[in-house]
């Protein structure tokens, strides 16, 4: 075989190998390939082994079908009260139609970013700063609805939209921090005053209960003392009555005469005078008769002859 024939054979073999390589295409999982035939869309290759016509079919793009996360840089947005806030957004989207994502828009990532910025400005432009800072969920829902509707014709489905950060101006942040500190100090003062008030109420209630208990105890003690004193007086009176009764019975049983009674009366007078409160003596009217009886008691009887 001559050199020219060998070169021809090698060229043919290389052409066949190149044609086979261009004919067999392996598409990875979760990926789709757009095939153009003679410059026009022909079909979409699915994951796995695919055959194309070499030199006629051309793979234009490989489209990732997985959910993608794109974080856009902070965007200045003006609120309804003319304050500029910087908002970072994160978009979660997925390509559902590779053909539309390839031919309906030149760069769907740029389109999603710009649509997100304009929609964010429209939504936040109708809110004041306070509502913007406290209504993240409402803003996320509004953004997702607008983006999902607008990107549907691009073959893209927006799954979630998240506001990563909302940064107000530095002066507003300083004012908000001062207000928060003032609110915290106010709440602390209110809690302290409430605690002191509760403590004073509890202390007053404790003192009241203690006073009531002391008064009740003193009243019960006075009642008990009075009952004891009454019982003691009753027992003393009963003892005196019993003694008087016994004396009376003894005197009655002894049948005393007038001289004996007068003598006992004279013995009782010094005992009556011993009391400290006995400053004045009241002499009964019968005292003269008693003395006469006493005189007759100690005077010897006269003889019958005198």
CSV table of C-alpha atoms in Angstrom, one decimal:
chain,number,residue,atom,x,y,z
A,1,UNK,CA,0.0,0.0,0.0
A,2,UNK,CA,1.4,3.3,-1.0
A,3,UNK,CA,1.8,6.3,1.2
A,4,UNK,CA,-1.1,8.1,-0.5
A,5,UNK,CA,-3.5,5.2,0.1
A,6,UNK,CA,-2.4,5.0,3.7
A,7,UNK,CA,-3.1,8.7,4.3
A,8,UNK,CA,-6.5,8.3,2.7
A,9,UNK,CA,-7.4,5.4,4.9
A,10,UNK,CA,-6.3,7.3,8.0
A,11,UNK,CA,-8.4,10.3,7.0
A,12,UNK,CA,-11.4,8.1,6.4
A,13,UNK,CA,-11.0,6.4,9.8
A,14,UNK,CA,-10.6,9.7,11.6
A,15,UNK,CA,-13.7,11.0,9.8
A,16,UNK,CA,-15.7,8.0,10.9
A,17,UNK,CA,-14.5,8.3,14.5
A,18,UNK,CA,-15.3,12.0,14.5
A,19,UNK,CA,-18.7,11.3,13.0
A,20,UNK,CA,-19.4,8.7,15.6
A,21,UNK,CA,-18.3,11.0,18.4
A,22,UNK,CA,-20.5,13.8,17.0
A,23,UNK,CA,-23.5,11.4,16.6
A,24,UNK,CA,-23.5,10.0,20.1
A,25,UNK,CA,-24.3,12.5,22.9
A,26,UNK,CA,-24.6,11.7,26.6
A,27,UNK,CA,-26.7,14.2,28.6
A,28,UNK,CA,-26.2,14.2,32.4
A,29,UNK,CA,-29.0,13.8,34.9
A,30,UNK,CA,-31.2,16.9,35.6
A,31,UNK,CA,-29.9,18.5,32.4
A,32,UNK,CA,-31.6,19.1,29.0
A,33,UNK,CA,-29.9,20.0,25.7
A,34,UNK,CA,-31.3,22.1,22.9
A,35,UNK,CA,-30.6,20.7,19.5
A,36,UNK,CA,-30.8,22.9,16.4
A,37,UNK,CA,-30.9,21.5,12.9
A,38,UNK,CA,-29.6,23.8,10.2
A,39,UNK,CA,-30.0,26.7,12.6
A,40,UNK,CA,-33.6,26.0,13.7
A,41,UNK,CA,-34.9,24.4,16.8
A,42,UNK,CA,-35.2,20.6,16.3
A,43,UNK,CA,-35.7,18.9,19.7
A,44,UNK,CA,-34.7,18.8,23.3
A,45,UNK,CA,-32.4,16.0,24.4
A,46,UNK,CA,-33.2,14.3,27.7
A,47,UNK,CA,-30.7,12.8,30.2
A,48,UNK,CA,-29.0,9.6,28.9
A,49,UNK,CA,-27.7,8.4,25.6
A,50,UNK,CA,-28.9,10.4,22.5
A,51,UNK,CA,-28.1,10.2,18.8
A,52,UNK,CA,-27.9,13.3,16.6
A,53,UNK,CA,-27.0,13.8,12.9
A,54,UNK,CA,-23.4,15.0,12.7
A,55,UNK,CA,-22.7,18.2,10.8
A,56,UNK,CA,-26.4,18.9,10.6
A,57,UNK,CA,-27.6,18.9,14.2
A,58,UNK,CA,-25.9,21.2,16.7
A,59,UNK,CA,-26.3,21.3,20.5
A,60,UNK,CA,-26.9,24.9,21.3
A,61,UNK,CA,-27.1,25.0,25.1
A,62,UNK,CA,-27.2,22.7,28.2
A,63,UNK,CA,-29.9,23.8,30.5
A,64,UNK,CA,-29.7,22.9,34.3
A,65,UNK,CA,-33.1,21.7,35.4
A,66,UNK,CA,-32.4,21.8,39.2
A,67,UNK,CA,-33.7,24.4,41.5
A,68,UNK,CA,-31.3,27.3,41.5
A,69,UNK,CA,-30.6,29.9,44.1
A,70,UNK,CA,-29.5,33.4,43.0
A,71,UNK,CA,-28.6,36.2,45.5
A,72,UNK,CA,-28.9,39.7,44.0
A,73,UNK,CA,-26.8,42.6,45.3
A,74,UNK,CA,-28.4,45.2,47.5
A,75,UNK,CA,-30.8,47.5,45.7
A,76,UNK,CA,-31.8,51.0,46.9
A,77,UNK,CA,-35.5,51.3,47.3
A,78,UNK,CA,-37.5,54.5,48.2
A,79,UNK,CA,-40.4,54.0,50.7
A,80,UNK,CA,-43.6,56.0,50.7
A,81,UNK,CA,-42.2,58.3,53.4
A,82,UNK,CA,-39.2,59.2,51.1
A,83,UNK,CA,-36.6,57.1,52.9
A,84,UNK,CA,-34.0,55.1,51.0
A,85,UNK,CA,-33.5,51.5,52.2
A,86,UNK,CA,-31.1,48.9,50.9
A,87,UNK,CA,-32.7,45.5,50.3
A,88,UNK,CA,-31.0,42.2,49.5
A,89,UNK,CA,-33.1,39.5,47.8
A,90,UNK,CA,-32.6,35.8,47.2
A,91,UNK,CA,-34.6,34.0,44.4
A,92,UNK,CA,-35.2,30.3,44.3
A,93,UNK,CA,-36.3,29.3,40.7
A,94,UNK,CA,-36.3,26.3,38.4
A,95,UNK,CA,-36.4,25.9,34.6
A,96,UNK,CA,-39.5,24.0,33.6
A,97,UNK,CA,-39.3,24.5,29.8
A,98,UNK,CA,-35.8,24.5,28.3
A,99,UNK,CA,-36.9,25.6,24.9
A,100,UNK,CA,-38.7,28.7,26.3
A,101,UNK,CA,-35.7,29.5,28.6
A,102,UNK,CA,-33.5,29.4,25.5
A,103,UNK,CA,-35.5,31.2,22.8
A,104,UNK,CA,-38.0,33.5,24.8
A,105,UNK,CA,-35.3,35.5,26.5
A,106,UNK,CA,-31.7,36.1,25.8
A,107,UNK,CA,-30.5,35.8,29.5
A,108,UNK,CA,-33.2,34.6,31.9
A,109,UNK,CA,-30.9,35.3,35.0
A,110,UNK,CA,-30.6,39.0,34.0
A,111,UNK,CA,-34.3,39.1,33.3
A,112,UNK,CA,-35.2,37.7,36.7
A,113,UNK,CA,-32.9,40.1,38.4
A,114,UNK,CA,-34.2,43.2,36.7
A,115,UNK,CA,-37.8,42.0,37.1
A,116,UNK,CA,-37.1,41.5,40.8
A,117,UNK,CA,-35.7,45.0,41.2
A,118,UNK,CA,-38.6,46.7,39.5
A,119,UNK,CA,-41.2,44.7,41.3
A,120,UNK,CA,-39.5,45.3,44.6
A,121,UNK,CA,-39.5,49.0,44.0
A,122,UNK,CA,-43.2,49.0,43.2
A,123,UNK,CA,-44.2,46.9,46.2
A,124,UNK,CA,-42.0,48.8,48.8
A,125,UNK,CA,-42.8,52.2,47.2
A,126,UNK,CA,-46.4,51.8,48.6
A,127,UNK,CA,-45.2,51.2,52.2
A,128,UNK,CA,-43.6,53.4,54.8
A,129,UNK,CA,-40.4,52.4,56.6
A,130,UNK,CA,-42.0,50.8,59.6
A,131,UNK,CA,-44.3,48.6,57.5
A,132,UNK,CA,-41.4,47.7,55.3
A,133,UNK,CA,-39.4,46.5,58.2
A,134,UNK,CA,-42.2,44.5,59.7
A,135,UNK,CA,-43.9,43.1,56.5
A,136,UNK,CA,-41.3,40.8,55.0
A,137,UNK,CA,-43.7,38.0,54.5
A,138,UNK,CA,-46.1,40.3,52.6
A,139,UNK,CA,-43.3,41.6,50.4
A,140,UNK,CA,-42.1,38.0,49.7
A,141,UNK,CA,-45.6,36.9,48.7
A,142,UNK,CA,-46.1,39.9,46.4
A,143,UNK,CA,-42.7,39.4,44.7
A,144,UNK,CA,-43.3,35.7,44.2
A,145,UNK,CA,-46.7,36.3,42.6
A,146,UNK,CA,-45.5,38.9,40.2
A,147,UNK,CA,-42.3,37.0,39.3
A,148,UNK,CA,-44.0,33.7,38.8
A,149,UNK,CA,-46.6,35.2,36.5
A,150,UNK,CA,-44.0,37.2,34.5
A,151,UNK,CA,-41.4,34.4,34.1
A,152,UNK,CA,-43.9,31.7,33.2
A,153,UNK,CA,-43.6,32.5,29.5
A,154,UNK,CA,-39.8,32.2,29.9
A,155,UNK,CA,-40.2,28.6,31.0
A,156,UNK,CA,-39.2,29.4,34.6
A,157,UNK,CA,-41.0,28.8,37.8
A,158,UNK,CA,-40.2,31.0,40.8
A,159,UNK,CA,-40.5,28.8,44.0
A,160,UNK,CA,-39.6,31.3,46.7
A,161,UNK,CA,-38.5,34.9,47.2
A,162,UNK,CA,-36.7,35.9,50.4
A,163,UNK,CA,-35.6,39.3,51.6
A,164,UNK,CA,-32.2,38.6,53.1
A,165,UNK,CA,-31.7,42.1,54.6
A,166,UNK,CA,-33.4,45.4,54.8
A,167,UNK,CA,-31.0,48.2,55.8
A,168,UNK,CA,-32.4,51.7,56.5
A,169,UNK,CA,-30.1,54.7,56.4
A,170,UNK,CA,-27.5,55.1,59.2
A,171,UNK,CA,-29.3,58.1,60.7
A,172,UNK,CA,-32.6,56.2,60.8
A,173,UNK,CA,-30.8,53.2,62.4
A,174,UNK,CA,-29.3,55.4,65.1
A,175,UNK,CA,-32.8,56.9,65.8
A,176,UNK,CA,-34.3,53.4,65.9
A,177,UNK,CA,-31.7,52.2,68.3
A,178,UNK,CA,-32.2,55.2,70.6
A,179,UNK,CA,-36.0,54.6,70.5
A,180,UNK,CA,-35.5,50.9,71.3
A,181,UNK,CA,-33.2,51.8,74.2
A,182,UNK,CA,-35.8,54.3,75.5
A,183,UNK,CA,-38.5,51.7,75.2
A,184,UNK,CA,-36.4,49.1,77.0
A,185,UNK,CA,-35.6,51.6,79.8
A,186,UNK,CA,-39.3,52.5,80.0
A,187,UNK,CA,-40.3,48.9,80.2
A,188,UNK,CA,-37.7,48.3,82.9
A,189,UNK,CA,-38.9,51.3,84.9
A,190,UNK,CA,-42.5,50.2,84.6
A,191,UNK,CA,-41.5,46.7,85.7
A,192,UNK,CA,-39.5,48.1,88.6
A,193,UNK,CA,-42.4,50.3,89.7
A,194,UNK,CA,-44.8,47.4,89.4
A,195,UNK,CA,-42.6,45.2,91.5
A,196,UNK,CA,-42.3,47.9,94.1
A,197,UNK,CA,-46.1,48.4,94.1
A,198,UNK,CA,-46.7,44.7,94.5
A,199,UNK,CA,-44.1,44.5,97.3
A,200,UNK,CA,-45.8,47.4,99.1
A,201,UNK,CA,-49.2,45.8,98.7
A,202,UNK,CA,-48.0,42.5,99.9
A,203,UNK,CA,-46.2,44.2,102.9
A,204,UNK,CA,-49.4,46.2,103.7
A,205,UNK,CA,-51.5,43.1,103.5
A,206,UNK,CA,-49.0,41.2,105.7
A,207,UNK,CA,-49.1,44.0,108.3
A,208,UNK,CA,-52.8,44.1,108.2
A,209,UNK,CA,-53.1,40.4,108.7
A,210,UNK,CA,-50.6,40.6,111.5
A,211,UNK,CA,-52.5,43.4,113.2
A,212,UNK,CA,-55.8,41.5,112.8
A,213,UNK,CA,-54.2,38.4,114.2
A,214,UNK,CA,-52.7,40.4,117.1
A,215,UNK,CA,-56.0,42.1,117.9
A,216,UNK,CA,-57.8,38.8,117.7
A,217,UNK,CA,-55.3,37.2,120.0
A,218,UNK,CA,-55.5,40.1,122.4
A,219,UNK,CA,-59.3,39.9,122.3
A,220,UNK,CA,-59.3,36.2,122.9
A,221,UNK,CA,-56.8,36.6,125.7
A,222,UNK,CA,-58.9,39.3,127.3
A,223,UNK,CA,-62.0,37.1,127.0
A,224,UNK,CA,-60.1,34.2,128.6
A,225,UNK,CA,-58.8,36.5,131.4
A,226,UNK,CA,-62.3,37.8,132.0
A,227,UNK,CA,-63.7,34.3,132.0
A,228,UNK,CA,-61.0,33.2,134.4
A,229,UNK,CA,-61.5,36.2,136.7
A,230,UNK,CA,-65.3,35.6,136.6
A,231,UNK,CA,-64.8,32.0,137.5
A,232,UNK,CA,-62.3,32.9,140.2
A,233,UNK,CA,-64.8,35.5,141.7
A,234,UNK,CA,-67.6,33.0,141.4
A,235,UNK,CA,-65.5,30.4,143.2
A,236,UNK,CA,-64.4,32.9,145.9
A,237,UNK,CA,-68.0,34.0,146.4
A,238,UNK,CA,-69.1,30.4,146.6
A,239,UNK,CA,-66.3,29.7,149.1
A,240,UNK,CA,-67.4,32.8,151.2
A,241,UNK,CA,-71.0,31.7,150.9
A,242,UNK,CA,-70.1,28.2,152.0
A,243,UNK,CA,-68.0,29.6,154.9
A,244,UNK,CA,-70.8,32.0,156.0
A,245,UNK,CA,-73.2,29.1,155.8
A,246,UNK,CA,-70.9,26.9,157.8
A,247,UNK,CA,-70.4,29.7,160.4
A,248,UNK,CA,-74.1,30.3,160.5
A,249,UNK,CA,-74.9,26.7,160.9
A,250,UNK,CA,-72.2,26.4,163.6
A,251,UNK,CA,-73.6,29.4,165.4
A,252,UNK,CA,-77.1,28.2,165.0
A,253,UNK,CA,-76.2,24.8,166.3
A,254,UNK,CA,-74.3,26.3,169.2
A,255,UNK,CA,-77.4,28.4,170.3
A,256,UNK,CA,-75.3,31.5,171.2
A,257,UNK,CA,-76.7,34.1,173.6
A,258,UNK,CA,-76.6,37.8,173.2
A,259,UNK,CA,-73.4,38.2,175.2
A,260,UNK,CA,-71.5,35.9,172.9
A,261,UNK,CA,-72.6,37.7,169.8
A,262,UNK,CA,-71.6,41.0,171.2
A,263,UNK,CA,-68.2,39.6,172.0
A,264,UNK,CA,-67.7,38.3,168.5
A,265,UNK,CA,-68.7,41.7,167.1
A,266,UNK,CA,-66.0,43.4,169.1
A,267,UNK,CA,-63.4,41.0,167.8
A,268,UNK,CA,-64.4,41.6,164.2
A,269,UNK,CA,-64.1,45.4,164.4
A,270,UNK,CA,-60.2,45.5,164.4
A,271,UNK,CA,-60.2,43.3,161.3
A,272,UNK,CA,-62.5,45.7,159.5
A,273,UNK,CA,-60.2,48.6,160.4
A,274,UNK,CA,-57.1,46.9,158.9
A,275,UNK,CA,-58.1,47.7,155.3
A,276,UNK,CA,-56.2,50.5,153.6
A,277,UNK,CA,-59.4,51.9,152.0
A,278,UNK,CA,-61.3,52.1,155.3
A,279,UNK,CA,-60.8,55.8,156.0
A,280,UNK,CA,-64.3,56.4,157.4
A,281,UNK,CA,-66.2,54.2,159.9
A,282,UNK,CA,-69.9,54.1,159.9
A,283,UNK,CA,-71.2,53.2,163.4
A,284,UNK,CA,-74.6,51.6,163.3
A,285,UNK,CA,-77.3,53.0,165.5
A,286,UNK,CA,-77.5,49.8,167.5
A,287,UNK,CA,-73.9,50.4,168.7
A,288,UNK,CA,-75.2,52.0,171.9
A,289,UNK,CA,-77.3,49.0,172.7
A,290,UNK,CA,-74.4,46.7,171.9
A,291,UNK,CA,-72.1,48.6,174.3
A,292,UNK,CA,-74.7,48.5,177.0
A,293,UNK,CA,-74.9,44.8,176.5
A,294,UNK,CA,-71.2,44.6,176.7
A,295,UNK,CA,-71.2,46.7,179.8
A,296,UNK,CA,-73.7,44.5,181.4
A,297,UNK,CA,-71.6,41.6,180.4
A,298,UNK,CA,-68.6,42.7,182.3
A,299,UNK,CA,-70.4,44.3,185.3
A,300,UNK,CA,-70.9,41.8,188.2
A,301,UNK,CA,-74.4,41.1,189.0
A,302,UNK,CA,-75.9,43.0,192.0
A,303,UNK,CA,-76.7,41.1,195.2
A,304,UNK,CA,-80.3,40.9,196.1
A,305,UNK,CA,-79.7,42.8,199.3
A,306,UNK,CA,-78.5,46.0,197.5
